[in-house]
mmCIF file of C-alpha atoms and ligand atoms in Angstrom:
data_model
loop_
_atom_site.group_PDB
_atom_site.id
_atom_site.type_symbol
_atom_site.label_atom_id
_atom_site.label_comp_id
_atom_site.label_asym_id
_atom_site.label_seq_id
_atom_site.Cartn_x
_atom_site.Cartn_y
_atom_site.Cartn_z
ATOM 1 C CA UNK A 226 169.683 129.717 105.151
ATOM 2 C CA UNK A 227 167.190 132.112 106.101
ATOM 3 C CA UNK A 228 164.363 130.129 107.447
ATOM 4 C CA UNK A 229 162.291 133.377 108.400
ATOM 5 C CA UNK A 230 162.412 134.586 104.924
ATOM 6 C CA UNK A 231 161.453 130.959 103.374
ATOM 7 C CA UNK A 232 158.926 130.944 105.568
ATOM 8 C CA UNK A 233 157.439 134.343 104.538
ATOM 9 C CA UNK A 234 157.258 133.795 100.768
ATOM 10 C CA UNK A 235 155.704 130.365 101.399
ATOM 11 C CA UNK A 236 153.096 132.253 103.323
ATOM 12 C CA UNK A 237 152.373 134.854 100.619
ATOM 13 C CA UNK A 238 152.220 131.891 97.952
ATOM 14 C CA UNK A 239 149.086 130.084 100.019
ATOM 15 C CA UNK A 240 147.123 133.443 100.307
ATOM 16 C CA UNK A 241 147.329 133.788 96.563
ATOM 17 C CA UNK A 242 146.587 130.097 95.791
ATOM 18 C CA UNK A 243 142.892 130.356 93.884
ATOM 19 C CA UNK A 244 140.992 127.233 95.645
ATOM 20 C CA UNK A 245 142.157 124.552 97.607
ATOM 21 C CA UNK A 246 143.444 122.460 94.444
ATOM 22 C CA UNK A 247 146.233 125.327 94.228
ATOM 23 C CA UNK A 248 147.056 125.061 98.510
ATOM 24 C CA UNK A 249 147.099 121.359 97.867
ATOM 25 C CA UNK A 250 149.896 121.648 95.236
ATOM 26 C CA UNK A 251 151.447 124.182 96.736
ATOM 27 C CA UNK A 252 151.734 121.789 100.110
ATOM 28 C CA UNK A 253 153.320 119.215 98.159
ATOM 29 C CA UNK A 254 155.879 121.180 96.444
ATOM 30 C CA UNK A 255 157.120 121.799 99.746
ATOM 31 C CA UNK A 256 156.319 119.747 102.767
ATOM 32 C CA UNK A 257 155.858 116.921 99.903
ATOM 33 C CA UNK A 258 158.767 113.905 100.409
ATOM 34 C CA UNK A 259 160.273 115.377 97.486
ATOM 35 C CA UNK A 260 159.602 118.479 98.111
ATOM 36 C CA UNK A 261 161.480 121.741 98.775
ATOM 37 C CA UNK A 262 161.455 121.741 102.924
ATOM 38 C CA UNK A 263 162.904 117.838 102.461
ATOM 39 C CA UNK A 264 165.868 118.608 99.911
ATOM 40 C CA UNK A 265 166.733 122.219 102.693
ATOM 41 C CA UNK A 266 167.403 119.027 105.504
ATOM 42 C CA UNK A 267 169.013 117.091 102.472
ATOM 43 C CA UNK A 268 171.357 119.861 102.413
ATOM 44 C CA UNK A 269 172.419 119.919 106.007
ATOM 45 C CA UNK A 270 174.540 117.336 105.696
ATOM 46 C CA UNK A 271 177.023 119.639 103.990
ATOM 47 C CA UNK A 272 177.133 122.622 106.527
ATOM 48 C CA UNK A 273 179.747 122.534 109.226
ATOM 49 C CA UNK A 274 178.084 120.821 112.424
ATOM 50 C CA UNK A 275 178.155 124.200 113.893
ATOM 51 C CA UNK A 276 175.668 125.338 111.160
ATOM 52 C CA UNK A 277 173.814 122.081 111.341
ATOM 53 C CA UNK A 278 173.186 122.403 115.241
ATOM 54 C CA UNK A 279 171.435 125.849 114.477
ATOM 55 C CA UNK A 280 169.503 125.371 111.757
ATOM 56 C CA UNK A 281 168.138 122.075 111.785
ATOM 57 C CA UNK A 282 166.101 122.457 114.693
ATOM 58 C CA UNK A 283 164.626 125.646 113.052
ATOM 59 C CA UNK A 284 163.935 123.994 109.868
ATOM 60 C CA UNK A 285 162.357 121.215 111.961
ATOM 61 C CA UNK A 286 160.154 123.907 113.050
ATOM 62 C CA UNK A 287 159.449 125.510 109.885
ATOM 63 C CA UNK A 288 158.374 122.025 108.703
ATOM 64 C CA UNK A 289 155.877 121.570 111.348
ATOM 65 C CA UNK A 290 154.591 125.397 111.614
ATOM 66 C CA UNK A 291 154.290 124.948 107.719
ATOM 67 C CA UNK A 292 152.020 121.675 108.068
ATOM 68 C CA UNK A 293 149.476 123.532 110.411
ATOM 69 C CA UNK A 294 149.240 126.351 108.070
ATOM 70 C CA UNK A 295 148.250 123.956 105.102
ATOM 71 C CA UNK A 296 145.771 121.847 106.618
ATOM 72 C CA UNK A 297 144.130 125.076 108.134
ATOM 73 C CA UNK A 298 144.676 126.897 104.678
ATOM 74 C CA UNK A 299 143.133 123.814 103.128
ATOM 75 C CA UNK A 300 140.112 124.031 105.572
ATOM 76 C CA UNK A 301 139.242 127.576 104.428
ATOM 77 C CA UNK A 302 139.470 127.168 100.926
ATOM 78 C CA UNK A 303 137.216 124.019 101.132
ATOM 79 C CA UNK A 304 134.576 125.834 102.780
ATOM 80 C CA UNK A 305 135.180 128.925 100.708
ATOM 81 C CA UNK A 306 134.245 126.735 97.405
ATOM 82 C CA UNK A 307 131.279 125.517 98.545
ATOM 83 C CA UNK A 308 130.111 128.708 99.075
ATOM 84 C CA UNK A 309 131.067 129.773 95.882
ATOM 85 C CA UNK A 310 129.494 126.900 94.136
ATOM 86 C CA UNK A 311 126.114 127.640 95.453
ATOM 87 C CA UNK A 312 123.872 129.737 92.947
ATOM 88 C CA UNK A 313 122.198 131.858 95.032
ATOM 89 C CA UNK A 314 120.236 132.854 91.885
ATOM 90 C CA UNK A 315 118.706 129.645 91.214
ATOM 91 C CA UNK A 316 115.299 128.947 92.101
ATOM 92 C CA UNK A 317 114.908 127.228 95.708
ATOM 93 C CA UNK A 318 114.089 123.491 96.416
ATOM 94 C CA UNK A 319 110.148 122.900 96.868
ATOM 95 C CA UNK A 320 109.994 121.798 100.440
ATOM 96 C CA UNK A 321 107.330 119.499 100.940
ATOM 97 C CA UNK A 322 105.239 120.300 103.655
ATOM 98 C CA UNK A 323 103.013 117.808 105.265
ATOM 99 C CA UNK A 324 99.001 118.112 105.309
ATOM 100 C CA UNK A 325 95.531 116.581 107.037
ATOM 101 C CA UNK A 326 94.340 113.550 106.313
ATOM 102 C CA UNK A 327 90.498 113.531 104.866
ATOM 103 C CA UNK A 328 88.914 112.287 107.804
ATOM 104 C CA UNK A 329 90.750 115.299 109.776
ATOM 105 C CA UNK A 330 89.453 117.458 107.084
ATOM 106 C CA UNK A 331 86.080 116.419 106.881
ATOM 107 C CA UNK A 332 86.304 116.244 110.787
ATOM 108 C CA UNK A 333 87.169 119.967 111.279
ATOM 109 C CA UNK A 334 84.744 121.268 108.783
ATOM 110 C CA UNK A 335 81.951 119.536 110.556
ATOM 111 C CA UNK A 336 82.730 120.916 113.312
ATOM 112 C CA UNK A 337 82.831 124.522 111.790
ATOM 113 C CA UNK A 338 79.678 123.895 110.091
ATOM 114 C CA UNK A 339 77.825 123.002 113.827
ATOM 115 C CA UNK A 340 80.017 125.915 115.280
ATOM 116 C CA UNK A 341 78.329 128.087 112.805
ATOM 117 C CA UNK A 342 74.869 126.720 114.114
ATOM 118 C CA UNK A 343 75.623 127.115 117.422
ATOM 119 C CA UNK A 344 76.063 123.680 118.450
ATOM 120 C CA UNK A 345 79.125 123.285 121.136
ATOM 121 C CA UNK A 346 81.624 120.114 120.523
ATOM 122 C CA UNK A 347 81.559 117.605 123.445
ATOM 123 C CA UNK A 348 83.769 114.184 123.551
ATOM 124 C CA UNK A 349 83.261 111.205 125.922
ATOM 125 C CA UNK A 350 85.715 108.033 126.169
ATOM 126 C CA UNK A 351 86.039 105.546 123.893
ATOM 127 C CA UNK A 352 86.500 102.905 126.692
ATOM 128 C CA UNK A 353 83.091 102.578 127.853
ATOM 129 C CA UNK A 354 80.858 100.302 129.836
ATOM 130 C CA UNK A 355 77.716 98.507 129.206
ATOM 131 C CA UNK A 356 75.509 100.749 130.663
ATOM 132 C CA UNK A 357 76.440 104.100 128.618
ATOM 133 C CA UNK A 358 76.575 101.870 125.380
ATOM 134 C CA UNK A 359 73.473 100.114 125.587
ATOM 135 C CA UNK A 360 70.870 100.036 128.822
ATOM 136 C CA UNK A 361 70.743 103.840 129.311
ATOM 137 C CA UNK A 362 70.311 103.943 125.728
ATOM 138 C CA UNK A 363 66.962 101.382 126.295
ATOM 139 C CA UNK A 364 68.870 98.618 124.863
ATOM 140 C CA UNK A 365 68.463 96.453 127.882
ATOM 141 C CA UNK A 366 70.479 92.667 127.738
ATOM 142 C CA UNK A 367 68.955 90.357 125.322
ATOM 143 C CA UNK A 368 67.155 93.217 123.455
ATOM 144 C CA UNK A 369 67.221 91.721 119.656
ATOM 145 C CA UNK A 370 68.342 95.569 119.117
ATOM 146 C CA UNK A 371 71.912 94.724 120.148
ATOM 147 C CA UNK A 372 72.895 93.130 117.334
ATOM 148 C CA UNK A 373 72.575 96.120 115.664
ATOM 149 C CA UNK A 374 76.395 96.786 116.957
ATOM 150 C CA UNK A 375 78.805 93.870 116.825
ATOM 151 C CA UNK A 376 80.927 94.515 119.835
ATOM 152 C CA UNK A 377 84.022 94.664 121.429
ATOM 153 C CA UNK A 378 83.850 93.314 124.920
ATOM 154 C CA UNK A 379 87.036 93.651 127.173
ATOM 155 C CA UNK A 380 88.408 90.911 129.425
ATOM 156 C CA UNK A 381 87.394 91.238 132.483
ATOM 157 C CA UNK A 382 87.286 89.603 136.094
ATOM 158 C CA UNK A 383 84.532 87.247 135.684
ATOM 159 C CA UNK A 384 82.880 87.986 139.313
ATOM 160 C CA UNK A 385 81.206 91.981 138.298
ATOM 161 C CA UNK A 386 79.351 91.835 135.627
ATOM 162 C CA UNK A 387 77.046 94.677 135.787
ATOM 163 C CA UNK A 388 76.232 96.818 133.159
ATOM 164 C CA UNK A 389 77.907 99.799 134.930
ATOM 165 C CA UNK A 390 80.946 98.077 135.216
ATOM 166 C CA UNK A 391 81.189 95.853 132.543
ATOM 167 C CA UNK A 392 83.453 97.467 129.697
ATOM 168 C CA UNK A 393 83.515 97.275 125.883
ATOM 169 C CA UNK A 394 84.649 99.758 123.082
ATOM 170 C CA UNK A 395 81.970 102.042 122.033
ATOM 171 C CA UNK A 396 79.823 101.006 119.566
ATOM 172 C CA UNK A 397 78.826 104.295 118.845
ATOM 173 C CA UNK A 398 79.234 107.858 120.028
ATOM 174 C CA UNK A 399 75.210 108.060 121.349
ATOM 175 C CA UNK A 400 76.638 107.161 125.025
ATOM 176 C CA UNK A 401 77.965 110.691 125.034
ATOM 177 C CA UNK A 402 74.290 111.810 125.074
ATOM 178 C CA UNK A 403 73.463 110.448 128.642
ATOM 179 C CA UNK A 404 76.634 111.365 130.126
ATOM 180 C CA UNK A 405 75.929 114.888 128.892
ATOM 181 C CA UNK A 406 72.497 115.172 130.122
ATOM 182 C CA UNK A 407 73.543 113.967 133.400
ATOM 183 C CA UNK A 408 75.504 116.907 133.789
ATOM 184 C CA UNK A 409 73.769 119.389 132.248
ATOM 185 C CA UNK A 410 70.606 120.730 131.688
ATOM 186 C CA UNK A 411 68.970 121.866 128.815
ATOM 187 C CA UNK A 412 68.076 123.862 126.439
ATOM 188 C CA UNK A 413 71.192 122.631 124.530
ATOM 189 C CA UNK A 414 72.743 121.306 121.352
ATOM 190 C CA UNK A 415 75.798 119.559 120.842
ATOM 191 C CA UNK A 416 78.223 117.590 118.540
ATOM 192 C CA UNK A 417 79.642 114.735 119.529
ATOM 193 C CA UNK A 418 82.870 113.664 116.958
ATOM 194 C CA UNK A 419 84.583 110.196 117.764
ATOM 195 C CA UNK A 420 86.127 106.868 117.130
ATOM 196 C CA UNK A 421 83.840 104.016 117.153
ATOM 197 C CA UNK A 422 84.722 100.376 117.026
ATOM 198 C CA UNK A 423 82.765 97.409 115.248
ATOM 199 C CA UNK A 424 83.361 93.890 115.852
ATOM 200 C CA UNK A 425 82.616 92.851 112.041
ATOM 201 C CA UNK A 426 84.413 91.848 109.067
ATOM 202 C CA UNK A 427 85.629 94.137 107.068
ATOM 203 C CA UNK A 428 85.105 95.285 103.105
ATOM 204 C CA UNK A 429 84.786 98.040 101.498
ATOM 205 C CA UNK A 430 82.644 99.580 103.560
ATOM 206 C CA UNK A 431 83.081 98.588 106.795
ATOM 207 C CA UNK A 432 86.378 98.783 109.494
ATOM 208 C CA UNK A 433 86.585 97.653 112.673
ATOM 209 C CA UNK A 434 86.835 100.891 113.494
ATOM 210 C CA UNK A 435 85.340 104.622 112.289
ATOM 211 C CA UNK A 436 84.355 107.666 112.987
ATOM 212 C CA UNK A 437 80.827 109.094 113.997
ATOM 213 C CA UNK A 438 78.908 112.495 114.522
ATOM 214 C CA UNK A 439 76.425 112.249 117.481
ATOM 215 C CA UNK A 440 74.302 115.434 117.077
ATOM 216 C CA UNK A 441 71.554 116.096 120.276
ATOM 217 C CA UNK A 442 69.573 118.855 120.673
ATOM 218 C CA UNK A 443 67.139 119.349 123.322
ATOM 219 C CA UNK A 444 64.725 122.076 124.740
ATOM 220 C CA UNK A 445 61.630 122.765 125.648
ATOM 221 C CA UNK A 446 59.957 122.525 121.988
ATOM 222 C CA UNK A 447 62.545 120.915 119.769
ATOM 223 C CA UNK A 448 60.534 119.153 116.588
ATOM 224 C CA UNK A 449 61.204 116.665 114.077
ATOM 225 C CA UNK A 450 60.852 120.071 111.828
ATOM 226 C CA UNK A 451 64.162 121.413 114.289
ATOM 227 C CA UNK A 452 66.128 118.636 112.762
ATOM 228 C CA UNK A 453 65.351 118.866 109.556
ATOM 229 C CA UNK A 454 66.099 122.480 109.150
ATOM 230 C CA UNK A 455 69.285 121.449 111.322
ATOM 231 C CA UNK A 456 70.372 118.542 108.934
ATOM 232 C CA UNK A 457 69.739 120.221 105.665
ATOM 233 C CA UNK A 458 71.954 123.731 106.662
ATOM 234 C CA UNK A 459 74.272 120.922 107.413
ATOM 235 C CA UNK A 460 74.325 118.578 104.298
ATOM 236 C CA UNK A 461 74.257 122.005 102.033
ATOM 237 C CA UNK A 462 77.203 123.604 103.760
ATOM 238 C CA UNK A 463 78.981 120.037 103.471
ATOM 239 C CA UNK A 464 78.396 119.352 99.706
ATOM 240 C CA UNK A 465 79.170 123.220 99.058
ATOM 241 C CA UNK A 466 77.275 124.618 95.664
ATOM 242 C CA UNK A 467 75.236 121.220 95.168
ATOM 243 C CA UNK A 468 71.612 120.910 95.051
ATOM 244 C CA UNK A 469 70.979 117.783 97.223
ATOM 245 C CA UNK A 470 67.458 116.221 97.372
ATOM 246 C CA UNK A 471 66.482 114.889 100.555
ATOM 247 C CA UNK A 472 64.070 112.079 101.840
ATOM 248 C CA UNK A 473 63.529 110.454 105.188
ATOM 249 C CA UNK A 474 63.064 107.674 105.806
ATOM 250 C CA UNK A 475 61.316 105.584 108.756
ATOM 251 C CA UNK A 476 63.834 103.925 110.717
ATOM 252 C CA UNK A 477 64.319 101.794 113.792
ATOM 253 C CA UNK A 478 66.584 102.836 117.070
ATOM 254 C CA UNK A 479 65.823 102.170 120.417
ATOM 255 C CA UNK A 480 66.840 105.688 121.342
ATOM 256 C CA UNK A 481 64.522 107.280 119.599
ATOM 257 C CA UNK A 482 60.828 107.062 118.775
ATOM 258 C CA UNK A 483 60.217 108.334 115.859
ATOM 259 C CA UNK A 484 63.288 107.162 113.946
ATOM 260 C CA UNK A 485 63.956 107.839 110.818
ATOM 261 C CA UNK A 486 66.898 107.598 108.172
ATOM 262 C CA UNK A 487 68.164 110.419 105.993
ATOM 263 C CA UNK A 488 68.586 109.784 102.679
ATOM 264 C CA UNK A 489 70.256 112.284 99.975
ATOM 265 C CA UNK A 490 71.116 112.403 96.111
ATOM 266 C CA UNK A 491 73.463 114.256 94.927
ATOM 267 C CA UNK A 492 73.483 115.568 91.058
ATOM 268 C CA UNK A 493 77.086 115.079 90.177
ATOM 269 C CA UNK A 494 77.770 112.160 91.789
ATOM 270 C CA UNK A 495 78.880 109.423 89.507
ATOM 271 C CA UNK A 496 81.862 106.897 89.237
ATOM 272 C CA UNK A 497 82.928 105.496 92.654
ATOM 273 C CA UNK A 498 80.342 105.352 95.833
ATOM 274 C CA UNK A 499 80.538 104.081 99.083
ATOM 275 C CA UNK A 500 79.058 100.970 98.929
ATOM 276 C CA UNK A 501 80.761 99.768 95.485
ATOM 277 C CA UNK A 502 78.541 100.605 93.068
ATOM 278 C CA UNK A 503 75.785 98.103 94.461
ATOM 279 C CA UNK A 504 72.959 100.840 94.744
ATOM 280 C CA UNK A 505 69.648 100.985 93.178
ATOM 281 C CA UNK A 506 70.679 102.543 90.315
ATOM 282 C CA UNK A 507 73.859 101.224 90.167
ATOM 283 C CA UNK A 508 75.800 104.595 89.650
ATOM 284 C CA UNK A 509 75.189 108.318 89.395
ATOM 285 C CA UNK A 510 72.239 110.119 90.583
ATOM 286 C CA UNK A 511 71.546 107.289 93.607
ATOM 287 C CA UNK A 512 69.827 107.526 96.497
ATOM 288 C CA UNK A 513 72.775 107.609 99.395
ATOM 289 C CA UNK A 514 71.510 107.046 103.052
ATOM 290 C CA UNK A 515 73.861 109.390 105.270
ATOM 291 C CA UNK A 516 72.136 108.942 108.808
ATOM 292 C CA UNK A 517 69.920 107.876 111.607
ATOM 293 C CA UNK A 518 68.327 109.784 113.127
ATOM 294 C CA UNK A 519 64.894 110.897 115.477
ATOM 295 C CA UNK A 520 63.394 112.344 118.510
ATOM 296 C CA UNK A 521 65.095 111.319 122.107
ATOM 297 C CA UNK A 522 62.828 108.429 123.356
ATOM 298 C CA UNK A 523 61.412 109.184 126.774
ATOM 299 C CA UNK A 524 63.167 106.344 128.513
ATOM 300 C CA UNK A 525 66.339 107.701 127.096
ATOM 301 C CA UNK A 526 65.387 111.175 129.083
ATOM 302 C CA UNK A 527 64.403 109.023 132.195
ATOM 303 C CA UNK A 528 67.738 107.141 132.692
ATOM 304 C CA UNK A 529 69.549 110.718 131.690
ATOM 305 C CA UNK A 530 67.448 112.136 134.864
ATOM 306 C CA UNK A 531 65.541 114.146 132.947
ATOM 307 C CA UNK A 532 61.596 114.108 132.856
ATOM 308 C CA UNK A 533 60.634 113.326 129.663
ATOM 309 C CA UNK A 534 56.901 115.376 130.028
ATOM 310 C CA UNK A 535 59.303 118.339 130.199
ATOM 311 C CA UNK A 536 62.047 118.244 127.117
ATOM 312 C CA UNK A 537 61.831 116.955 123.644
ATOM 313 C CA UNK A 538 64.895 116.863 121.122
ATOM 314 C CA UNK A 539 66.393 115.576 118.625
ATOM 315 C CA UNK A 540 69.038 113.273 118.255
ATOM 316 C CA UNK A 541 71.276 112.183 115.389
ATOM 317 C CA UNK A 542 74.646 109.543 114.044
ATOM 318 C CA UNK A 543 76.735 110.450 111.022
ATOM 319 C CA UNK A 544 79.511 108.210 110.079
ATOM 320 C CA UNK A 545 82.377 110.474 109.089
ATOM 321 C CA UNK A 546 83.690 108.135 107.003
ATOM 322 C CA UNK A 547 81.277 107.850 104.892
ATOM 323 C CA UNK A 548 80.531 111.455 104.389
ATOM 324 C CA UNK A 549 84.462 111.823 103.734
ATOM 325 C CA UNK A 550 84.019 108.825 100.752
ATOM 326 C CA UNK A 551 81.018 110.730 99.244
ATOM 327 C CA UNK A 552 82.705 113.960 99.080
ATOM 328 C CA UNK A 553 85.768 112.729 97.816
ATOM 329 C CA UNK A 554 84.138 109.865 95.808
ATOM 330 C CA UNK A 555 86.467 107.347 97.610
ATOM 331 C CA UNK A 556 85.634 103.904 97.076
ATOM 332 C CA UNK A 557 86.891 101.798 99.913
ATOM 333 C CA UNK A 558 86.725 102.667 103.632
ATOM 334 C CA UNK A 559 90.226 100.861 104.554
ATOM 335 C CA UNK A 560 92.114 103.444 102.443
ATOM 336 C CA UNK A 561 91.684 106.143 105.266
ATOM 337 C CA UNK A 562 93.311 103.768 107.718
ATOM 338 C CA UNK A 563 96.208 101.968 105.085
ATOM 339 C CA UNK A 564 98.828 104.599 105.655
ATOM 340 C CA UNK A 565 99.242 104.164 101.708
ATOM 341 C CA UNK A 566 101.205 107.815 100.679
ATOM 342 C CA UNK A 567 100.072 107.533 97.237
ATOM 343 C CA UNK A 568 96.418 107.810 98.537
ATOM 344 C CA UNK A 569 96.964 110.158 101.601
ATOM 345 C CA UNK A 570 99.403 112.317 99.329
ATOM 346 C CA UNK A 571 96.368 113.184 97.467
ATOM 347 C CA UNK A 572 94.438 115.472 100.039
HETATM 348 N N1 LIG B 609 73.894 105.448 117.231
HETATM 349 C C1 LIG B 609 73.279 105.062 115.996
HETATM 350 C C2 LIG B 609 74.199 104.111 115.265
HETATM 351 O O1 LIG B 609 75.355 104.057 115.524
HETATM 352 C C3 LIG B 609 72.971 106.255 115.138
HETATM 353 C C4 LIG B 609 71.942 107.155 115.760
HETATM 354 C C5 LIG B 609 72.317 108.165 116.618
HETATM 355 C C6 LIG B 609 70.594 106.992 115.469
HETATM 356 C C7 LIG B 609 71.371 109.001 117.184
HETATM 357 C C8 LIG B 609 69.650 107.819 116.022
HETATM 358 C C9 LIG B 609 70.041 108.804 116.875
HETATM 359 O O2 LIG B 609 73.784 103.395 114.410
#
């Protein structure tokens, strides 16, 4: 028997096998039980013991050497087909790439809007205590005015219970105006973006928690006029290519004396609104009331260290939220915050 020569033509057999089907017959023909390596030791029996002693260890080695050059034979050919399957003509998978929610996109273009008016972006916590929230703001405690924010108090050790120390989650983002002043001095104006929390039920147009604008500019002769030149760049650039009408408002903040509330109508606004439908009109063309607003109150200057006989401003809230709902006509606040994919998918 001549094992090297066996071997050979087995070898040249593989490397023209077409795909691994063809290796895998090919393996069974001979390493197979019936196959052609099995019937050579079959035939052993007849050779003179002599013989036998030589060859059978060889063949036992051809047997073996042959199995490691299937399986890695096999291997190739596998990976070979795959290769060969794939259409490199064929037009590629869409990848699905991922995207901002609203409130991040109504967020940044805010903030390019003030950029582009040369307001700066400042943030403050969201943790905050008693006295940013409210008393520096001339809400003192037991002013009727604080129940115009529900709140979230935090647990605390009973024994302090000053307003400095006393914590709560911001009711709004006008805090952010004393602890700027306190550090700086004017002329400035700033943004102030942020999450706000509300201890109130919600519906369709309220969540416990939200998003407001602080705006705040002061100097030595910033006007009511200021602000309105201020908030209607603003509400233009927002609502791109509509003509808004404006009105104001009076209002009532303890913050700021005169208050007032901003008001706007917007031509092709129909079909869902913010506060389901219930406005005077009851659908398009209403009158939508975006913000409150006024000039700094002069106690609100005092507690910032400032003195008031020297610096006027303006100072403003904008929920985000409900700017995002207008511009996208969406009709229930809770659907920023329900992580539903078939309503973020849509942005
Ligand atoms: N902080 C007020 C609110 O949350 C909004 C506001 C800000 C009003 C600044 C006037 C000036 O309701």
């Amino acid at each position: 028997m001549e094992i090297e020569k066996i071997k050979k033509e087995i070898v040249l057999e593989m490397d023209n096998a077409a795909d691994s089907a063809a290796v895998e017959k090919l393996r069974i023909k001979y390493l197979g039980r019936n196959g052609e390596i099995n019937s050579l030791f079959k035939k052993l029996k007849d050779l003179p013991v002599a013989e036998r002693r030589k060859i059978g260890p060889k063949l036992q080695s051809l047997k073996s050497e042959l199995g490691a050059l299937f399986s890695n034979r096999l291997e190739v050919s596998k990976k070979t087909s795959v290769a060969a399957s794939v259409d490199l003509t064929a037009p590629a998978k869409k990848v699905s790439k991922g995207h901002l929610h609203p409130l991040t996109l109504v967020d940044a273009e805010i903030r390019r809007i003030f950029l582009g008016l040369n307001f700066s972006v400042v943030e403050g916590p969201e943790v905050e205590s008693e006295y940013y929230n409210f008393d520096a703001l001339n809400v003192p405690a037991n002013h009727p005015a604080r129940e115009m924010w529900d709140t979230f108090w935090l647990k605390q050790e009973a024994r302090d219970k000053r307003p400095e120390t006393k914590l709560l989650l911001r009711t709004h983002t006008s805090p952010v105006q004393i602890r700027y002043m306190e550090k700086n001095n004017p002329p400035f104006q700033i943004i102030v973006p942020g999450k706000v929390f509300r201890y109130e039920a919600t519906d369709a147009s309220h969540e416990v928690n939200f998003y407001q604008l602080e705006g705040l500019m002061v100097g030595k002769n910033v006007s009511l006029a200021n602000f309105k030149f201020v908030v209607e760049e603003f509400f233009k650039k927002f609502f791109r290519g509509q003509k808004i009408e404006f009105r104001y408002r009076p209002g009532y903040f303890p913050f700021t004396e005169p208050s007032v509330e901003v008001i706007i109508k917007l031509p092709a606004h129909g079909g869902a609104l913010p506060d389901g439908g219930r406005g005077a009109s009851g659908g398009e063309n209403r009158w939508l009331e975006v913000m409150g607003a006024g000039m700094v109150h002069p106690k609100v200057f005092e507690y910032a260290g400032y003195n008031p006989r020297d610096w006027q401003g303006f100072a403003f809230g904008v929920g985000i939220d409900r700017l995002a709902m207008i511009k996208y006509k969406i009709p229930d606040i809770r659907m920023f915050y329900s992580g539903d994919l078939r309503f973020i998918k849509q942005f």
